[in-house]
XYZ file of C-alpha atoms in Angstrom:
626
model
C 19.302 -30.055 -13.706
C 15.965 -31.326 -15.061
C 13.697 -32.639 -12.320
C 10.276 -34.214 -12.036
C 7.988 -31.337 -11.074
C 6.128 -33.591 -8.633
C 9.196 -35.330 -7.155
C 9.381 -35.552 -3.362
C 12.245 -33.278 -2.281
C 15.329 -34.367 -0.350
C 18.161 -32.288 1.150
C 20.278 -33.098 -1.897
C 17.586 -31.887 -4.321
C 17.135 -28.638 -2.361
C 20.889 -27.996 -2.290
C 21.163 -28.740 -6.007
C 18.515 -26.123 -6.868
C 20.113 -23.639 -4.459
C 23.521 -23.959 -6.136
C 21.940 -23.728 -9.595
C 20.063 -20.547 -8.718
C 23.221 -18.992 -7.286
C 24.914 -19.391 -10.668
C 22.061 -18.912 -13.136
C 20.501 -15.848 -11.495
C 23.755 -14.118 -10.446
C 23.260 -11.228 -12.914
C 19.682 -10.712 -11.700
C 20.860 -10.672 -8.067
C 23.533 -8.097 -8.912
C 20.943 -5.897 -10.659
C 18.547 -6.213 -7.693
C 21.344 -5.085 -5.373
C 21.951 -1.960 -7.487
C 18.238 -1.114 -7.628
C 17.777 -1.584 -3.873
C 20.734 0.722 -3.197
C 19.046 3.430 -5.316
C 15.777 3.032 -3.452
C 17.438 3.029 -0.015
C 19.781 5.923 -0.921
C 22.825 3.706 -0.313
C 24.340 3.915 -3.796
C 27.830 5.196 -4.556
C 28.064 8.894 -5.448
C 31.304 9.843 -7.222
C 32.887 13.235 -6.556
C 36.016 15.195 -7.395
C 38.971 14.822 -5.018
C 38.672 18.291 -3.502
C 40.365 17.192 -0.278
C 43.606 15.978 -1.855
C 46.599 16.763 0.420
C 48.473 18.264 -2.541
C 45.813 20.976 -2.979
C 46.435 24.393 -1.473
C 42.751 25.106 -0.919
C 41.183 21.863 0.344
C 37.464 21.149 0.752
C 35.842 18.074 2.278
C 33.445 16.791 -0.434
C 29.789 16.644 0.571
C 27.460 13.749 -0.340
C 24.000 14.965 -1.323
C 21.212 12.739 -2.637
C 17.982 14.183 -4.009
C 15.878 11.069 -3.292
C 14.790 10.577 -6.888
C 14.801 6.785 -6.490
C 12.435 6.557 -3.499
C 10.371 9.444 -4.890
C 9.746 7.528 -8.116
C 8.691 4.398 -6.204
C 6.368 6.428 -3.952
C 4.746 8.304 -6.851
C 4.105 5.198 -8.949
C 2.997 3.004 -6.034
C 0.471 5.686 -4.991
C -1.365 4.977 -8.259
C -2.071 1.458 -6.961
C -3.039 2.345 -3.400
C -6.406 0.601 -3.769
C -6.596 -3.026 -4.920
C -8.760 -4.122 -7.857
C -12.317 -5.265 -7.076
C -12.423 -9.051 -7.413
C -15.581 -11.029 -8.154
C -16.376 -14.679 -8.880
C -17.853 -16.523 -11.811
C -19.254 -20.059 -11.799
C -17.615 -22.583 -14.150
C -19.267 -25.812 -12.983
C -22.397 -27.542 -14.173
C -25.713 -25.726 -14.000
C -26.074 -22.212 -12.652
C -25.774 -20.439 -9.327
C -28.040 -17.712 -8.008
C -26.991 -14.091 -7.806
C -27.406 -14.193 -4.027
C -25.021 -17.157 -3.767
C -22.475 -15.369 -5.939
C -22.722 -12.205 -3.844
C -22.252 -14.155 -0.596
C -19.118 -15.895 -1.859
C -17.689 -12.661 -3.257
C -18.177 -11.020 0.135
C -16.465 -13.986 1.804
C -13.519 -13.903 -0.616
C -12.932 -10.163 -0.252
C -13.321 -10.410 3.528
C -10.713 -13.175 3.520
C -8.310 -11.074 1.446
C -8.829 -8.006 3.632
C -8.208 -9.868 6.890
C -5.033 -11.434 5.516
C -3.792 -7.907 4.718
C -4.190 -5.925 7.957
C -3.202 -2.233 7.961
C 0.491 -1.805 8.636
C 1.340 -5.440 7.859
C -0.017 -6.096 4.395
C 1.817 -8.671 2.259
C -0.176 -7.433 -0.738
C 1.269 -3.923 -0.378
C 4.826 -5.170 0.096
C 4.442 -7.323 -3.008
C 3.182 -4.307 -4.941
C 6.297 -2.371 -3.952
C 8.433 -5.349 -4.995
C 6.780 -5.417 -8.410
C 7.386 -1.706 -8.964
C 10.892 -1.604 -7.515
C 12.351 -4.909 -8.747
C 10.060 -5.868 -11.621
C 8.352 -8.853 -9.975
C 6.755 -10.015 -6.752
C 7.011 -13.248 -4.777
C 4.590 -14.746 -2.257
C 3.797 -18.016 -0.504
C 0.205 -19.308 -0.202
C -0.543 -22.381 1.920
C -3.337 -23.961 3.939
C -2.559 -23.560 7.625
C -1.485 -27.146 8.376
C 1.235 -26.902 5.701
C 2.896 -24.026 7.558
C 2.027 -23.882 11.269
C 2.803 -27.097 13.107
C 0.054 -26.737 15.747
C -3.051 -26.250 13.554
C -5.765 -28.418 15.187
C -6.926 -31.178 12.865
C -10.164 -33.013 13.521
C -9.756 -36.617 14.675
C -12.132 -39.335 13.559
C -13.345 -39.972 17.119
C -13.737 -36.263 17.868
C -17.100 -34.505 17.761
C -17.656 -31.251 15.917
C -18.138 -29.426 19.217
C -14.856 -30.663 20.702
C -12.885 -29.873 17.563
C -14.499 -26.427 17.260
C -13.480 -25.645 20.826
C -9.838 -26.521 20.127
C -9.980 -24.660 16.837
C -11.350 -21.466 18.427
C -8.562 -21.552 21.015
C -5.987 -21.826 18.231
C -7.647 -18.986 16.310
C -6.547 -16.514 18.973
C -3.027 -16.981 17.576
C -3.933 -17.262 13.874
C -7.549 -16.171 13.196
C -7.485 -17.497 9.615
C -5.881 -20.916 8.936
C -4.402 -19.760 5.613
C -0.940 -18.374 5.023
C -0.318 -15.412 2.731
C 3.311 -14.372 3.128
C 5.413 -12.159 0.921
C 8.856 -13.577 0.127
C 12.132 -11.722 -0.515
C 12.006 -11.419 -4.273
C 15.777 -10.996 -4.600
C 16.309 -14.530 -3.191
C 13.276 -16.322 -4.671
C 13.770 -17.918 -8.079
C 12.568 -20.767 -10.284
C 15.094 -22.925 -12.164
C 14.170 -21.058 -15.354
C 11.571 -18.696 -16.769
C 9.603 -21.613 -18.176
C 9.102 -23.314 -14.790
C 8.056 -20.215 -12.850
C 4.656 -21.725 -11.939
C 5.930 -25.255 -11.306
C 9.082 -25.165 -9.162
C 10.802 -22.515 -7.044
C 13.155 -22.051 -4.113
C 13.082 -19.133 -1.695
C 15.832 -18.531 0.857
C 14.968 -16.419 3.890
C 17.280 -14.966 6.507
C 15.373 -15.534 9.739
C 15.871 -16.293 13.446
C 15.486 -19.385 15.581
C 12.625 -17.717 17.453
C 10.576 -17.405 14.269
C 11.399 -21.010 13.369
C 10.076 -22.150 16.750
C 6.718 -20.619 15.830
C 6.599 -22.472 12.504
C 8.117 -25.826 13.484
C 7.701 -28.104 16.472
C 10.557 -28.987 18.819
C 10.676 -32.472 17.295
C 11.086 -31.031 13.783
C 13.892 -28.706 14.817
C 15.572 -31.480 16.810
C 19.242 -31.056 17.674
C 19.594 -28.230 15.123
C 18.132 -25.798 17.687
C 21.037 -24.251 19.665
C 20.975 -24.983 23.358
C 22.776 -21.765 24.261
C 20.287 -18.912 24.572
C 22.557 -16.281 23.002
C 23.049 -18.367 19.841
C 19.318 -18.306 19.168
C 19.674 -14.666 18.171
C 22.039 -15.571 15.348
C 20.597 -15.488 11.804
C 19.806 -18.741 10.050
C 18.985 -19.487 6.404
C 15.673 -21.230 5.765
C 15.118 -22.658 2.301
C 11.517 -23.135 1.138
C 11.395 -25.560 -1.782
C 8.067 -26.076 -3.561
C 6.806 -27.862 -6.641
C 3.313 -28.730 -7.844
C 2.905 -31.488 -5.268
C 5.270 -30.980 -2.326
C 6.682 -28.266 -0.117
C 9.857 -28.733 1.913
C 11.500 -26.587 4.579
C 15.280 -26.945 4.901
C 17.925 -25.358 7.083
C 20.751 -24.492 4.695
C 24.234 -24.708 6.136
C 26.486 -21.729 5.542
C 29.628 -23.757 4.974
C 30.747 -27.320 4.376
C 31.732 -29.646 7.186
C 33.282 -33.103 7.495
C 36.596 -34.739 6.759
C 38.847 -32.995 4.241
C 38.245 -34.459 0.803
C 34.745 -35.572 1.736
C 33.332 -32.313 3.009
C 29.658 -31.502 2.317
C 26.849 -29.214 3.452
C 25.047 -30.538 6.530
C 21.605 -29.283 5.504
C 18.671 -30.344 7.688
C 15.279 -31.134 6.174
C 12.738 -29.926 8.744
C 9.473 -30.872 7.061
C 8.146 -32.291 3.795
C 4.396 -32.119 3.278
C 1.928 -32.576 0.439
C 0.205 -29.220 0.031
C -2.644 -30.399 -2.288
C -2.814 -27.078 -4.163
C -2.095 -28.701 -7.572
C 0.268 -25.860 -8.429
C 3.439 -24.370 -6.989
C 2.526 -22.410 -3.805
C 5.473 -20.034 -4.346
C 4.071 -17.457 -6.746
C 6.409 -15.243 -8.770
C 4.398 -12.707 -10.737
C 6.073 -10.370 -13.260
C 5.582 -6.620 -13.466
C 6.992 -4.737 -16.449
C 8.947 -6.965 -18.813
C 11.246 -6.561 -21.808
C 11.678 -8.420 -25.082
C 14.798 -10.219 -23.791
C 13.858 -13.264 -21.730
C 17.100 -13.618 -19.810
C 18.306 -12.912 -16.256
C 18.871 -9.232 -15.563
C 16.922 -8.151 -18.650
C 13.394 -9.614 -18.613
C 11.992 -8.337 -15.299
C 12.092 -4.522 -15.460
C 11.993 -2.290 -12.446
C 10.467 1.154 -12.844
C 14.077 2.349 -12.262
C 15.618 -0.076 -14.745
C 16.289 2.467 -17.501
C 17.411 5.272 -15.158
C 19.666 3.315 -12.813
C 22.701 5.097 -14.302
C 21.131 8.592 -14.369
C 20.204 8.763 -10.672
C 23.830 8.509 -9.411
C 24.808 11.169 -11.974
C 22.045 13.462 -10.705
C 23.233 13.018 -7.113
C 26.832 13.641 -8.230
C 25.841 17.015 -9.691
C 24.000 17.866 -6.465
C 27.027 16.876 -4.368
C 29.314 18.971 -6.525
C 26.999 21.972 -6.234
C 26.856 21.588 -2.453
C 30.639 21.303 -2.205
C 31.178 24.267 -4.545
C 28.793 26.451 -2.523
C 31.396 26.552 0.247
C 33.765 28.415 -2.081
C 31.235 31.237 -2.419
C 30.817 31.570 1.367
C 34.576 31.169 1.981
C 36.208 32.854 -1.067
C 39.928 33.206 -1.644
C 41.179 36.400 -0.004
C 44.020 38.849 -0.618
C 45.340 41.051 2.180
C 47.333 44.331 2.168
C 49.140 44.506 5.511
C 51.726 46.858 7.032
C 53.471 44.415 9.375
C 54.618 41.698 7.018
C 52.656 39.212 4.968
C 54.252 35.839 5.734
C 52.343 33.499 7.988
C 54.832 33.864 10.860
C 54.555 37.653 11.032
C 52.139 39.558 13.209
C 49.896 40.344 10.254
C 49.860 36.714 9.119
C 48.941 35.620 12.639
C 45.954 37.963 12.602
C 44.719 36.414 9.347
C 45.131 32.862 10.615
C 42.997 33.748 13.653
C 40.181 35.221 11.559
C 36.903 33.308 11.593
C 34.384 33.270 8.782
C 32.057 36.276 9.128
C 34.181 37.737 11.940
C 35.592 41.299 12.287
C 39.322 41.772 11.654
C 41.265 44.646 13.265
C 43.074 46.450 10.439
C 45.219 49.606 10.410
C 43.418 52.556 8.795
C 46.703 54.315 8.076
C 47.408 58.031 8.473
C 45.215 60.981 7.544
C 46.228 60.780 3.912
C 45.356 57.054 3.781
C 48.985 55.999 3.574
C 49.557 52.617 5.188
C 45.905 51.632 5.143
C 45.369 47.872 5.361
C 42.687 45.988 3.436
C 41.332 42.459 2.785
C 39.293 41.640 -0.338
C 37.991 38.548 -2.115
C 39.973 37.679 -5.219
C 37.058 35.947 -6.977
C 33.527 34.943 -5.949
C 32.390 32.313 -8.452
C 28.717 32.060 -9.486
C 27.072 29.403 -7.351
C 26.900 26.061 -9.233
C 25.216 27.488 -12.345
C 26.281 24.647 -14.651
C 25.544 22.017 -12.036
C 22.030 23.321 -11.460
C 21.313 23.288 -15.197
C 22.598 19.718 -15.488
C 20.568 18.672 -12.451
C 17.347 20.049 -13.927
C 18.010 18.354 -17.256
C 18.775 14.975 -15.666
C 15.836 15.178 -13.281
C 13.405 15.940 -16.116
C 14.836 13.052 -18.122
C 14.421 10.629 -15.205
C 10.817 11.651 -14.586
C 9.978 11.417 -18.260
C 11.489 7.932 -18.580
C 9.794 6.600 -15.417
C 6.438 8.337 -15.911
C 6.641 9.816 -12.379
C 5.543 13.298 -13.432
C 5.061 16.191 -11.024
C 1.349 16.220 -11.829
C 1.041 12.812 -10.117
C 2.256 14.286 -6.828
C -0.485 16.933 -6.749
C 1.957 19.805 -7.278
C 0.642 22.873 -9.081
C 2.740 23.197 -12.230
C 1.202 26.510 -13.288
C -1.423 28.560 -11.532
C -3.213 29.215 -14.796
C -3.203 25.587 -15.968
C -6.769 24.482 -16.743
C -8.180 21.316 -15.198
C -8.435 19.492 -18.513
C -4.721 20.078 -19.145
C -3.721 18.685 -15.763
C -6.027 15.728 -16.271
C -4.494 15.152 -19.690
C -1.073 14.861 -18.047
C -2.351 12.300 -15.534
C -4.080 10.345 -18.297
C -0.804 10.262 -20.219
C 0.977 9.011 -17.097
C -1.597 6.257 -16.655
C -1.110 5.170 -20.250
C 2.639 4.976 -19.609
C 1.927 2.512 -16.783
C -0.606 0.422 -18.697
C 1.645 -2.658 -18.686
C 2.213 -2.352 -14.952
C -1.528 -1.945 -14.360
C -2.225 -5.134 -16.300
C 0.386 -6.940 -14.201
C -1.156 -5.697 -10.947
C -4.589 -6.997 -11.985
C -3.121 -10.359 -13.051
C -1.306 -10.695 -9.718
C -4.459 -9.878 -7.747
C -6.449 -12.496 -9.663
C -3.686 -15.015 -8.966
C -3.825 -14.173 -5.252
C -7.574 -14.815 -5.228
C -7.126 -18.086 -7.136
C -4.550 -19.299 -4.600
C -6.859 -18.453 -1.689
C -9.632 -20.503 -3.292
C -7.224 -23.431 -3.584
C -6.111 -23.001 0.042
C -9.689 -23.090 1.346
C -10.310 -26.340 -0.514
C -6.957 -27.884 0.479
C -7.435 -27.040 4.170
C -10.331 -29.464 4.221
C -12.047 -28.015 7.293
C -14.641 -25.365 7.938
C -13.302 -21.805 8.083
C -15.163 -19.188 10.121
C -14.586 -15.535 9.227
C -15.681 -12.869 11.684
C -16.633 -9.795 9.711
C -14.876 -6.535 10.551
C -17.384 -4.199 8.916
C -20.463 -2.449 10.279
C -22.688 -5.474 9.625
C -20.703 -7.736 11.942
C -21.528 -11.408 12.313
C -19.576 -14.266 10.785
C -19.163 -16.061 7.458
C -18.679 -19.821 7.301
C -16.777 -21.382 4.405
C -16.968 -25.104 3.807
C -14.106 -26.802 1.880
C -16.206 -27.298 -1.272
C -17.951 -23.910 -1.248
C -15.428 -22.325 -3.618
C -14.881 -25.316 -5.900
C -15.526 -24.549 -9.598
C -15.479 -20.814 -8.959
C -12.994 -18.598 -10.801
C -11.965 -15.069 -9.722
C -12.610 -12.299 -12.239
C -12.183 -8.542 -12.349
C -15.539 -7.159 -11.273
C -15.067 -3.568 -12.456
C -12.544 -1.601 -14.460
C -9.438 -0.984 -12.385
C -9.001 2.762 -12.084
C -5.726 4.198 -10.843
C -5.712 6.718 -8.015
C -4.701 10.000 -9.658
C -5.105 13.632 -8.515
C -7.850 15.507 -10.338
C -9.622 18.844 -9.991
C -13.004 17.437 -8.984
C -14.847 20.765 -9.029
C -13.686 21.515 -12.564
C -14.557 17.992 -13.713
C -18.039 18.231 -12.188
C -18.611 21.546 -13.951
C -17.474 20.035 -17.252
C -19.723 16.999 -16.785
C -22.759 19.170 -15.955
C -22.202 21.320 -19.044
C -21.914 18.242 -21.250
C -25.084 16.668 -19.848
C -26.985 19.913 -20.317
C -25.787 20.086 -23.926
C -26.828 16.469 -24.507
C -30.300 17.159 -23.119
C -30.871 20.507 -24.838
C -29.320 19.729 -28.244
C -30.370 16.087 -28.372
C -26.797 14.937 -28.970
C -26.187 11.216 -29.688
C -24.253 10.748 -26.431
C -25.124 8.803 -23.298
C -25.216 10.683 -19.994
C -24.116 7.513 -18.202
C -20.930 7.611 -20.270
C -20.313 11.181 -19.086
C -20.811 10.074 -15.474
C -18.312 7.230 -15.879
C -15.729 9.166 -17.880
C -15.650 12.502 -16.093
C -17.043 11.760 -12.621
C -15.489 8.298 -12.075
C -18.875 6.840 -11.117
C -18.565 3.070 -11.528
C -22.326 2.409 -11.362
C -24.028 5.359 -13.068
C -27.448 3.673 -13.261
C -27.473 3.150 -9.499
C -26.517 6.795 -9.055
C -29.368 7.738 -11.399
C -31.885 5.734 -9.344
C -30.621 7.275 -6.089
C -30.967 10.735 -7.633
C -34.569 9.944 -8.650
C -35.372 8.958 -5.055
C -33.785 12.182 -3.762
C -35.741 14.233 -6.315
C -39.001 12.594 -5.216
C -38.260 13.213 -1.512
C -37.828 16.923 -2.301
C -41.030 17.173 -4.360
C -44.037 19.336 -3.223
C -46.111 16.193 -2.581
C -43.521 14.795 -0.181
C -43.139 18.198 1.501
C -46.921 18.355 2.084
C -46.930 14.783 3.424
C -44.062 15.513 5.836
C -45.807 18.685 7.022
C -49.008 16.749 7.710
C -47.011 14.143 9.605
C -45.349 16.798 11.746
C -48.730 18.350 12.582
C -50.135 14.995 13.626
C -47.119 14.340 15.812
C -47.497 17.803 17.359
C -51.156 17.084 18.136
C -50.217 13.884 19.934
C -47.515 15.643 21.948
C -49.908 18.424 22.985
C -52.333 15.810 24.222
C -49.808 14.361 26.673
C -49.726 15.105 30.409
C -46.834 17.525 29.965
C -48.343 20.722 28.590
C -47.529 24.437 28.522
C -49.665 27.430 29.216
C -50.376 30.089 26.622
C -47.979 32.424 28.418
C -45.187 29.791 28.424
C -45.822 29.091 24.766
C -45.372 32.775 23.884
C -42.097 32.925 25.814
C -40.622 29.755 24.323
C -41.850 29.463 20.757
C -43.194 32.810 19.499
C -41.641 33.462 16.078
C -39.599 30.248 16.110
C -42.098 27.892 14.441
C -43.498 27.845 10.909
C -46.649 30.029 10.733
C -48.990 27.100 10.101
C -47.676 25.115 13.056
C -47.715 28.166 15.331
C -51.368 28.852 14.366
C -52.281 25.234 14.975
C -50.644 25.273 18.420
C -52.420 28.518 19.408
C -55.774 26.983 18.432
C -55.101 23.918 20.542
C -53.980 26.010 23.475
C -57.105 28.125 23.094
C -59.308 25.033 23.238
C -57.487 23.847 26.320
C -58.216 27.181 27.982
C -61.904 26.241 27.976
C -61.090 23.066 29.890
C -58.424 22.362 32.393
C -55.180 22.495 30.380
C -54.303 26.186 30.445
C -55.440 27.071 33.948
C -52.724 24.873 35.486
C -55.440 22.457 36.624
C -54.547 18.848 37.562
C -57.043 17.654 34.918
C -55.741 16.044 31.728
C -57.349 15.185 28.371
C -54.962 12.293 27.727
C -56.355 8.775 28.272
C -55.724 7.519 31.816
C -54.977 10.991 33.168
C -56.733 12.573 36.163
C -60.350 13.509 35.426
C -62.641 16.024 37.226
C -64.843 13.401 38.838
C -61.984 11.530 40.578
C -59.978 14.458 41.876
C -59.917 14.879 45.648
C -61.308 18.148 46.893
């Protein structure tokens, strides 16, 4: 089904790609379903038929899952809790100042942060998609290509009038740019080679969400009139190529006269997005050498998808078998008959687990004494536990989700460097995934730059940090700028910070004392995770100067001068009050200075509780009423 990658879509073109994807990507969809069931703990766990009616001793099998699938996703995703730091570089003619670059970088990162609010971050959901299913999918669009009611400036409209309408609309969507994660298991290109040129995403949504995206005229007669039918799910197909984006309601079944039946799909909107690339972005995570559906995109669980159900099977078997040890097979020696209809048999059938049974102790010689004993108490799941440990270790080794990454103490005597070595090994295992995360983040930034330009109107960002204020982006502000990785992307891993600081201090002392050919800044970066060691060095120099004897003498002089000014105010204390309040609580020099001042005041009017004051403007002896 070759198509022009800039062809304007029609309902027939959308349906054609939908049918193609259903066939071509069927193996990938089946694999995604298996992986999602492992993550959601909904996979099938096989067990022995211990409740077969033909068995004499029947046990209801128990289903136990150890959560190794979600644990692996949580452990690996925690490494990427913080996004990479994105900067900008100028690629146009001439040069741009450092201040201009800094301002635009702040604006870009502010834009990305506000489009990813806590608790509803498409970036984080995409990261989980990449780890869990081997790829992520997202939709980037300028606001007018998604929301139907974005205010556009008319030719006859003034800036003030348009800004007023725009600010009213901002209460519903503060930023006129869409960043939406798409369901990766239903978002596909026609082939691997066209992943950046053409794609179709199908979304199960509701009529209420569609009413927020599309106007009543666009929905037309497709919108159900009955209120209860608006709660029914509907399939929205988002078709996008390098030039156009189309939204289509995909019918679930064919309609029409028999022999000429077809899908009554409804094309809701076709719009030119002006992004010059496909706005549906499918970014790979880990990949394999086989570029084919079901093999190329590799989930972190791809190689252990068969081991996890086996691990849970062993756990289920151990849990089921444990009931045999708490309810063992019994043998009974009874005096009044042993069949189930006799009095003795009735007593046994009425016995509860852990209960007391009334038995005959027999005569004085012990003749006729009744007894109940366990025939065999099997060891509790010994083989199953050994198999579980082996399979669990294999899974964690193959996925790189080691215990050290969860912060668990493997051995109390393990040194810090050994634990750090384990985490470093884990990070190296995820090097390919780390590279993919950085590439996806750069692609996100690139798409936001394109969206700002394609929107064609001024965008006002209100900062959410301590500085406050706003940032204004004009459509051409980000033209010819390219996002780059500003600093090395470091994964979030648990480390013994105290031990690492001690190691770093010892190394720096050895470098200084033995004149080793090593750079202390390298030690600060490598062992202390300081991204800007020179800035840290300058801050330390300032701190060292503030603690120097010269600064201490200057601060002491300043305090004395401030004390002199305070003592000269109208509010003063007597020598007796001073002794009660401050004796022994001030530095000796300050206490001596205060006593001298109070002694001088005693000659005048200050100490004798006189209304006179030495401060300028205060009452003086010659103007006091007698």
